Amino acid sequence: MTNSSPGIPALWSGQAHMPSVLGRQLVIVEGTGAYVTTSAGQTLLDATSGLWHANIGHGRTEIADAVAAQIRKLETYHVFGRFANEVALTLAERLVKLAPVDNAKVIMTSGGSDSADLAFKLARRHWQVQGRPDKRIILSRERSYHGLHAFGTSVTGIEFNREGYGGPSLVPETRRVPTHDLDGIAAVVAEVGAENIAAIVAEPIMGTGGVIPPAPGFLPGLQKLANDNDILFIADEVITGFGRAGAMFACERFGVQPDMVLMAKGLTSGYLPLGGLLVAPGIWGRFYRENAPVFRHGLTYSGHATASVAAHANIDILEKEFLVERSAALESVLHDALSSLSSASGVREVRSGVGFMAGVELDEGVNGEAVSEHCIDAGVIIRCLPGNTMQICPPFIVTEDEIDRIAETLTTAIETVNARPTAAARGV
């Protein structure tokens, strides 16, 4: 068989309008520190850490060496039934010591979308086991993002990710609630009925929805609302976990202890695909009793030995180089570097100062994709998120000078694009 469309790459890219990207793809061939290199030889400062994951930077030989040694010994073995592999066991023990949940257990997955689907399935199964089968609805916040598997697609608060699958929710019985309004969320709970709600999920700091930090007191208030109504509280720390919020987990920073915590990206800094779910004893305890049912869930590569070694090596680097502390220190550096944009023409809002990440929301009339293209042409990768928001989320190993460069490049790009005449002004 041959390619029936010669000249068009066989790879169908994720989240892409393919006619728009063909012939314009940036092919990344190498990465070192905070920089990546394209097949055309352009060196780019990776101000987005790939897809939020390259916390320790690119090209760390410590991880490459650890992975190579593990593959030579045992690439992996599954963790179904009475089987396990040594590295998955040791990683799980390490993770529960770091967890923002007391006496947690760990279910391993292959990534963040896997972890989300797992959490929502487990939430429903938890109530079924207790003889409360009506508690099935999953609440999620407007503008939220929880991956793009079936359940993640169904609970996302980014509407265009939900459209086109034959109904308002690919998996039924989900509902959106206000982003920060506790009274509004309480009203939805009252309307739907707590007796019908299995769980509510929240990102401590929203990522893909526009880098939105929590309102003061929101997360403890949300947890209390959940607890008072016998609803499970799930924290999605796929982005914020492992240092992005200036603590190992954002839940520590905001003083909450969820029933479940989603993990992925920063667990390995993207060196190999791995995710997981931290589960509190109020949930796992029911499945560890002598007469307990089996939780029918598992993935071929969950607890993958080589990926688990990458996670160990990644956490070693975070600890030995004090990179979580560095992330906390750079939070204010990034905030200060972006401060002048708050009053810049074409900028609606700058969201920074909470975690080593920022979102610069542009006015509707400013073409965010054009701003992103201008930044890339200038040597800095900055993405345009939903809501016309520019994402900044650098590796923890960037210098203060590089943070200044990110801010200056974005400022220039916004000024340049904002100064261009619109189609209406040109009489088009």
Coordinates of C-alpha atoms in Angstrom, one line a residue:
M1 CA 0.0 0.0 0.0
T2 CA 1.2 3.6 -0.7
N3 CA 0.2 7.0 0.7
S4 CA -2.8 8.0 -1.4
S5 CA -2.1 11.7 -0.7
P6 CA 1.5 12.2 -1.5
G7 CA 3.1 15.3 -0.1
I8 CA 0.7 15.4 2.9
P9 CA 2.2 13.9 6.1
A10 CA 0.5 10.7 7.4
L11 CA 0.4 12.1 10.9
W12 CA -3.0 13.6 11.9
S13 CA -2.1 16.2 14.5
G14 CA -4.0 16.7 17.7
Q15 CA -6.4 19.6 18.2
A16 CA -5.5 20.9 14.8
H17 CA -7.4 22.4 11.8
M18 CA -5.4 20.3 9.4
P19 CA -5.8 22.5 6.3
S20 CA -4.3 25.4 8.3
V21 CA -1.2 23.6 9.6
L22 CA -0.2 21.6 6.5
G23 CA 3.0 23.0 5.2
R24 CA 3.5 25.1 8.3
Q25 CA 4.3 22.5 10.9
L26 CA 7.2 23.1 13.3
V27 CA 9.1 19.8 13.5
I28 CA 11.0 19.7 16.8
V29 CA 14.1 17.5 16.5
E30 CA 16.1 18.3 19.7
G31 CA 15.8 19.8 23.1
T32 CA 18.3 21.1 25.7
G33 CA 17.4 22.9 28.9
A34 CA 14.7 25.5 28.2
Y35 CA 15.2 25.4 24.4
V36 CA 14.1 23.2 21.5
T37 CA 15.4 23.1 17.9
T38 CA 13.3 22.7 14.8
S39 CA 14.2 20.6 11.7
A40 CA 14.8 24.0 9.9
G41 CA 17.5 24.8 12.5
Q42 CA 15.6 27.4 14.4
T43 CA 16.2 27.5 18.2
L44 CA 13.2 28.3 20.3
L45 CA 12.8 29.2 23.9
D46 CA 10.1 26.9 25.2
A47 CA 8.0 29.2 27.2
T48 CA 5.1 26.7 27.4
S49 CA 7.1 23.7 28.6
G50 CA 5.7 21.7 25.7
L51 CA 2.1 21.0 26.7
W52 CA 2.7 22.2 30.3
H53 CA 5.0 19.3 31.1
A54 CA 8.7 20.0 30.7
N55 CA 9.2 21.2 34.3
I56 CA 12.9 20.1 34.6
G57 CA 13.7 21.1 31.0
H58 CA 14.7 19.1 28.0
G59 CA 17.6 16.7 27.4
R60 CA 18.3 15.6 31.0
T61 CA 20.8 12.7 30.6
E62 CA 20.1 11.5 34.1
I63 CA 16.6 10.4 32.9
A64 CA 18.0 9.0 29.7
D65 CA 20.5 6.9 31.5
A66 CA 18.0 5.6 34.1
V67 CA 15.5 4.7 31.4
A68 CA 18.2 2.9 29.3
A69 CA 19.3 0.8 32.3
Q70 CA 15.7 -0.2 33.1
I71 CA 14.9 -1.2 29.6
R72 CA 18.0 -3.5 29.5
K73 CA 16.8 -5.1 32.8
L74 CA 13.0 -5.2 32.2
E75 CA 11.1 -2.9 29.9
T76 CA 7.9 -3.5 31.9
Y77 CA 5.4 -6.0 33.3
H78 CA 1.8 -5.4 34.0
V79 CA 0.2 -4.7 37.4
F80 CA -3.0 -6.6 36.9
G81 CA -4.2 -9.1 39.6
R82 CA -1.4 -10.5 41.7
F83 CA 1.3 -9.3 39.3
A84 CA 3.4 -6.2 39.8
N85 CA 6.7 -4.8 38.9
E86 CA 9.3 -3.5 41.4
V87 CA 9.5 0.0 40.1
A88 CA 5.8 0.6 40.1
L89 CA 5.7 -0.5 43.7
T90 CA 8.5 1.8 44.8
L91 CA 7.1 4.7 42.9
A92 CA 3.7 4.3 44.5
E93 CA 5.3 4.3 47.9
R94 CA 7.2 7.5 47.1
L95 CA 4.1 9.2 45.7
V96 CA 2.0 8.6 48.8
K97 CA 4.7 10.3 50.9
L98 CA 4.5 13.4 48.7
A99 CA 0.7 13.3 48.4
P100 CA -1.6 16.0 49.7
V101 CA -4.0 13.2 50.8
D102 CA -3.3 11.3 54.1
N103 CA -2.9 7.5 53.8
A104 CA -3.5 7.5 50.0
K105 CA -3.3 4.6 47.6
V106 CA -2.2 5.1 44.0
I107 CA -3.7 3.8 40.8
M108 CA -1.3 4.3 37.9
T109 CA -2.3 5.3 34.4
S110 CA -0.7 6.4 31.1
G111 CA -1.5 10.1 31.3
G112 CA -3.8 12.8 32.4
S113 CA -6.9 11.9 30.3
D114 CA -6.6 8.4 31.6
S115 CA -6.5 9.7 35.1
A116 CA -9.6 11.8 34.6
D117 CA -11.6 8.9 33.2
L118 CA -10.5 6.7 36.0
A119 CA -11.4 9.2 38.7
F120 CA -14.9 9.7 37.4
K121 CA -15.5 6.0 37.0
L122 CA -14.3 5.4 40.5
A123 CA -16.5 8.1 41.9
R124 CA -19.6 6.5 40.4
R125 CA -18.5 3.0 41.5
H126 CA -17.8 4.3 45.0
W127 CA -21.4 5.2 45.5
Q128 CA -22.7 2.1 43.8
V129 CA -20.8 0.0 46.3
Q130 CA -22.4 1.9 49.1
G131 CA -25.9 1.2 47.7
R132 CA -26.5 4.7 46.5
P133 CA -26.7 4.2 42.7
D134 CA -28.4 7.5 42.0
K135 CA -25.3 9.4 42.8
R136 CA -23.9 9.5 39.2
I137 CA -23.6 13.1 38.1
I138 CA -20.2 14.7 37.8
L139 CA -20.0 18.4 38.3
S140 CA -17.2 20.5 36.6
R141 CA -16.5 24.2 36.3
E142 CA -17.1 26.4 33.3
R143 CA -13.8 26.9 31.3
S144 CA -12.4 23.7 32.9
Y145 CA -10.4 21.1 31.0
H146 CA -9.9 17.4 32.1
G147 CA -8.5 15.7 29.0
L148 CA -10.2 14.4 25.9
H149 CA -11.1 10.8 26.6
A150 CA -14.8 10.1 26.7
F151 CA -15.4 11.2 30.3
G152 CA -13.0 14.1 30.0
T153 CA -14.8 15.3 26.8
S154 CA -18.1 15.1 28.6
V155 CA -17.1 17.2 31.7
T156 CA -15.0 19.8 30.0
G157 CA -16.1 23.4 30.5
I158 CA -14.6 24.4 27.1
E159 CA -17.7 24.1 25.0
F160 CA -16.1 23.5 21.6
N161 CA -14.5 20.3 23.0
R162 CA -17.9 19.0 23.8
E163 CA -19.6 19.7 20.5
G164 CA -20.2 17.3 17.6
Y165 CA -20.7 13.9 19.4
G166 CA -24.4 13.6 19.1
G167 CA -25.5 15.0 22.4
P168 CA -24.8 17.6 25.1
S169 CA -22.6 15.1 26.9
L170 CA -20.8 12.1 25.4
V171 CA -21.1 10.3 28.7
P172 CA -24.5 11.3 30.2
E173 CA -25.1 12.8 33.6
T174 CA -22.6 15.6 33.8
R175 CA -23.2 19.3 34.6
R176 CA -21.2 22.6 34.5
V177 CA -21.1 25.0 37.4
P178 CA -19.8 28.5 37.8
T179 CA -16.0 29.0 37.7
H180 CA -15.6 30.8 41.0
D181 CA -19.1 31.5 42.4
L182 CA -19.6 29.3 45.5
D183 CA -23.2 30.5 45.9
G184 CA -23.9 29.7 42.2
I185 CA -22.4 26.2 42.6
A186 CA -24.5 25.6 45.8
A187 CA -27.6 26.6 43.7
V188 CA -26.7 24.0 41.1
V189 CA -26.3 21.4 43.8
A190 CA -29.7 22.3 45.3
E191 CA -31.3 22.1 41.8
V192 CA -29.8 18.8 40.8
G193 CA -30.0 17.3 44.3
A194 CA -27.0 16.2 46.3
E195 CA -28.4 12.7 46.3
N196 CA -27.8 12.5 42.5
I197 CA -24.2 13.9 42.5
A198 CA -21.2 11.7 42.7
A199 CA -18.4 14.2 42.6
I200 CA -17.2 17.7 41.7
V201 CA -13.8 18.1 40.0
A202 CA -11.7 21.3 40.0
E203 CA -8.2 22.3 38.7
P204 CA -6.6 24.3 41.6
I205 CA -5.3 26.7 39.0
M206 CA -7.1 26.3 35.6
G207 CA -4.7 25.7 32.8
T208 CA -6.1 25.3 29.3
G209 CA -9.2 27.4 30.1
G210 CA -6.9 30.4 30.4
V211 CA -4.5 30.1 33.4
I212 CA -7.1 31.1 36.0
P213 CA -6.1 31.1 39.6
P214 CA -8.7 30.4 42.3
A215 CA -10.5 33.3 44.0
P216 CA -9.4 33.7 47.6
G217 CA -10.9 31.0 49.8
F218 CA -12.6 29.3 46.8
L219 CA -11.0 25.9 47.0
P220 CA -11.5 25.4 50.8
G221 CA -15.1 26.6 50.3
L222 CA -15.6 24.2 47.5
Q223 CA -14.3 21.3 49.5
K224 CA -16.6 22.3 52.4
L225 CA -19.6 22.5 50.1
A226 CA -18.7 19.0 48.7
N227 CA -18.2 17.6 52.2
D228 CA -21.4 19.1 53.5
N229 CA -23.4 17.5 50.7
D230 CA -21.7 14.1 50.7
I231 CA -20.1 14.8 47.3
L232 CA -16.6 13.6 46.4
F233 CA -14.1 16.4 45.8
I234 CA -11.6 15.6 43.0
A235 CA -8.6 17.9 42.4
D236 CA -7.1 17.8 38.8
E237 CA -3.4 18.4 39.4
V238 CA -2.3 17.2 36.0
I239 CA -0.7 20.6 35.3
T240 CA -0.1 21.9 38.8
G241 CA 1.3 18.8 40.4
F242 CA 5.1 18.4 41.0
G243 CA 6.0 22.0 41.5
R244 CA 4.1 24.2 39.0
A245 CA 2.1 25.9 41.9
G246 CA 5.3 26.5 44.0
A247 CA 4.6 23.4 46.1
M248 CA 4.8 19.7 45.2
F249 CA 1.0 19.8 44.9
A250 CA -1.2 22.9 44.6
C251 CA -3.6 21.4 47.2
E252 CA -0.9 22.0 49.8
R253 CA -0.7 25.7 48.8
F254 CA -4.5 26.2 49.0
G255 CA -5.1 24.1 52.1
V256 CA -7.4 21.4 50.8
Q257 CA -7.3 17.6 51.0
P258 CA -9.3 16.1 48.2
D259 CA -10.8 12.6 48.0
M260 CA -8.9 12.0 44.8
V261 CA -6.0 13.8 43.0
L262 CA -5.2 13.5 39.3
M263 CA -1.5 13.4 38.3
A264 CA 0.4 13.3 35.0
K265 CA 2.6 15.8 33.1
G266 CA 5.1 16.9 35.8
L267 CA 5.3 13.3 37.2
T268 CA 7.9 12.5 34.5
S269 CA 8.3 16.0 33.1
G270 CA 7.1 14.4 29.9
Y271 CA 10.1 12.1 29.4
L272 CA 7.7 9.1 29.2
P273 CA 3.9 8.9 29.3
L274 CA 2.7 8.3 32.9
G275 CA -0.1 9.4 35.1
G276 CA -1.9 8.4 38.2
L277 CA -4.7 8.9 40.7
L278 CA -4.2 9.4 44.4
V279 CA -7.2 7.9 46.3
A280 CA -8.2 8.7 49.9
P281 CA -8.9 5.9 52.4
G282 CA -12.6 6.8 52.5
I283 CA -12.8 5.4 48.9
W284 CA -10.1 2.8 48.7
G285 CA -11.0 1.2 52.0
R286 CA -14.2 -0.2 50.7
F287 CA -12.3 -2.1 48.0
Y288 CA -9.7 -3.6 50.3
R289 CA -12.1 -5.5 52.6
E290 CA -12.3 -9.3 52.5
N291 CA -15.7 -9.3 50.8
A292 CA -15.0 -6.3 48.6
P293 CA -15.9 -6.2 44.9
V294 CA -13.3 -5.8 42.2
F295 CA -12.9 -2.3 40.7
R296 CA -13.0 -3.3 37.0
H297 CA -10.4 -0.9 35.6
G298 CA -6.9 -1.3 34.4
L299 CA -4.6 -0.2 31.6
T300 CA -1.9 -2.3 29.8
Y301 CA 0.8 0.3 30.5
S302 CA -0.4 1.5 33.9
G303 CA 2.6 1.2 36.3
H304 CA 4.9 0.8 33.3
A305 CA 8.3 0.0 34.7
T306 CA 10.4 2.2 32.4
A307 CA 8.0 5.1 32.7
S308 CA 8.1 4.7 36.5
V309 CA 11.9 4.8 36.5
A310 CA 11.6 8.1 34.5
A311 CA 9.3 9.4 37.2
H312 CA 11.7 8.4 40.0
A313 CA 14.6 10.2 38.1
N314 CA 12.4 13.2 37.5
I315 CA 11.5 13.5 41.2
D316 CA 15.1 13.0 42.1
I317 CA 16.0 16.0 40.0
L318 CA 13.2 18.1 41.5
E319 CA 14.5 17.4 45.0
K320 CA 18.3 17.5 44.4
E321 CA 18.1 20.8 42.5
F322 CA 15.4 22.3 44.7
L323 CA 13.3 23.0 41.6
V324 CA 10.0 23.2 43.4
E325 CA 11.5 26.0 45.6
R326 CA 12.9 27.6 42.4
S327 CA 9.4 27.5 40.8
A328 CA 8.0 29.3 43.9
A329 CA 10.8 31.9 43.7
L330 CA 10.3 32.5 40.0
E331 CA 6.6 33.1 40.4
S332 CA 7.1 36.7 41.4
V333 CA 9.8 37.2 38.8
L334 CA 7.4 36.3 36.1
H335 CA 4.6 38.4 37.6
D336 CA 6.9 41.4 37.7
A337 CA 8.1 40.9 34.2
L338 CA 4.5 40.9 32.9
S339 CA 3.3 43.8 35.0
S340 CA 3.6 46.4 32.3
L341 CA 1.2 44.4 30.1
S342 CA -1.7 45.0 32.5
S343 CA -2.2 48.5 31.1
A344 CA -1.0 47.7 27.5
S345 CA -3.3 48.4 24.6
G346 CA -4.9 45.2 23.3
V347 CA -4.6 43.4 26.7
R348 CA -7.8 42.6 28.7
E349 CA -6.2 41.0 31.7
V350 CA -2.9 39.6 33.0
R351 CA -3.3 36.6 35.3
S352 CA 0.0 35.9 37.1
G353 CA 1.5 35.7 40.6
V354 CA -0.2 32.4 41.6
G355 CA 2.1 29.6 40.5
F356 CA 4.9 29.8 38.0
M357 CA 2.5 30.3 35.1
A358 CA 0.6 33.1 33.5
G359 CA -2.2 33.9 31.1
V360 CA -2.3 37.2 29.2
E361 CA -5.9 37.6 27.9
L362 CA -6.1 39.8 24.8
D363 CA -9.0 41.9 23.7
E364 CA -11.4 40.2 21.3
G365 CA -10.1 42.3 18.4
V366 CA -6.5 41.2 18.8
N367 CA -5.6 38.0 16.8
G368 CA -4.1 35.7 19.5
E369 CA -2.9 33.2 16.9
A370 CA -1.1 36.0 15.1
V371 CA 0.6 37.0 18.3
S372 CA 1.7 33.4 18.9
E373 CA 3.1 33.3 15.4
H374 CA 5.0 36.5 15.9
C375 CA 6.5 35.2 19.1
I376 CA 7.6 32.0 17.4
D377 CA 9.2 33.9 14.6
A378 CA 11.1 35.9 17.3
G379 CA 12.3 32.7 18.9
V380 CA 9.9 32.1 21.8
I381 CA 7.1 29.5 21.9
I382 CA 3.9 31.0 23.4
R383 CA 0.5 29.4 22.7
C384 CA -2.9 30.9 22.3
L385 CA -5.4 29.2 24.6
P386 CA -9.2 29.3 24.5
G387 CA -10.5 32.8 25.5
N388 CA -7.7 34.5 23.4
T389 CA -5.3 34.0 26.2
M390 CA -1.5 33.7 25.8
Q391 CA 0.0 30.9 27.8
I392 CA 3.3 31.3 29.6
C393 CA 4.5 28.2 31.6
P394 CA 8.3 27.9 31.3
P395 CA 10.5 25.1 32.6
F396 CA 11.7 25.6 36.2
I397 CA 15.3 25.9 35.1
V398 CA 14.9 29.1 33.1
T399 CA 16.9 32.2 34.1
E400 CA 15.5 35.5 35.1
D401 CA 17.0 37.0 31.9
E402 CA 15.0 34.4 29.9
I403 CA 11.8 35.3 31.7
D404 CA 12.5 38.9 30.8
R405 CA 12.9 37.8 27.2
I406 CA 9.6 36.0 27.2
A407 CA 7.8 39.1 28.5
E408 CA 9.6 41.4 26.0
T409 CA 8.9 39.2 23.1
L410 CA 5.2 38.9 24.0
T411 CA 4.9 42.6 24.5
T412 CA 6.4 43.4 21.1
A413 CA 4.2 40.7 19.4
I414 CA 1.0 42.2 20.9
E415 CA 2.1 45.7 19.9
T416 CA 2.8 44.6 16.4
V417 CA -0.4 42.7 15.9
N418 CA -2.5 45.3 17.6
A419 CA -1.1 48.0 15.3
R420 CA -2.2 46.1 12.2
P421 CA -5.3 47.5 10.5
T422 CA -8.4 45.3 10.7
A423 CA -10.2 44.1 7.6
A424 CA -12.9 46.7 8.3
A425 CA -10.4 49.5 8.6
R426 CA -8.9 48.4 5.2
G427 CA -12.3 48.6 3.7
V428 CA -12.5 44.8 3.1

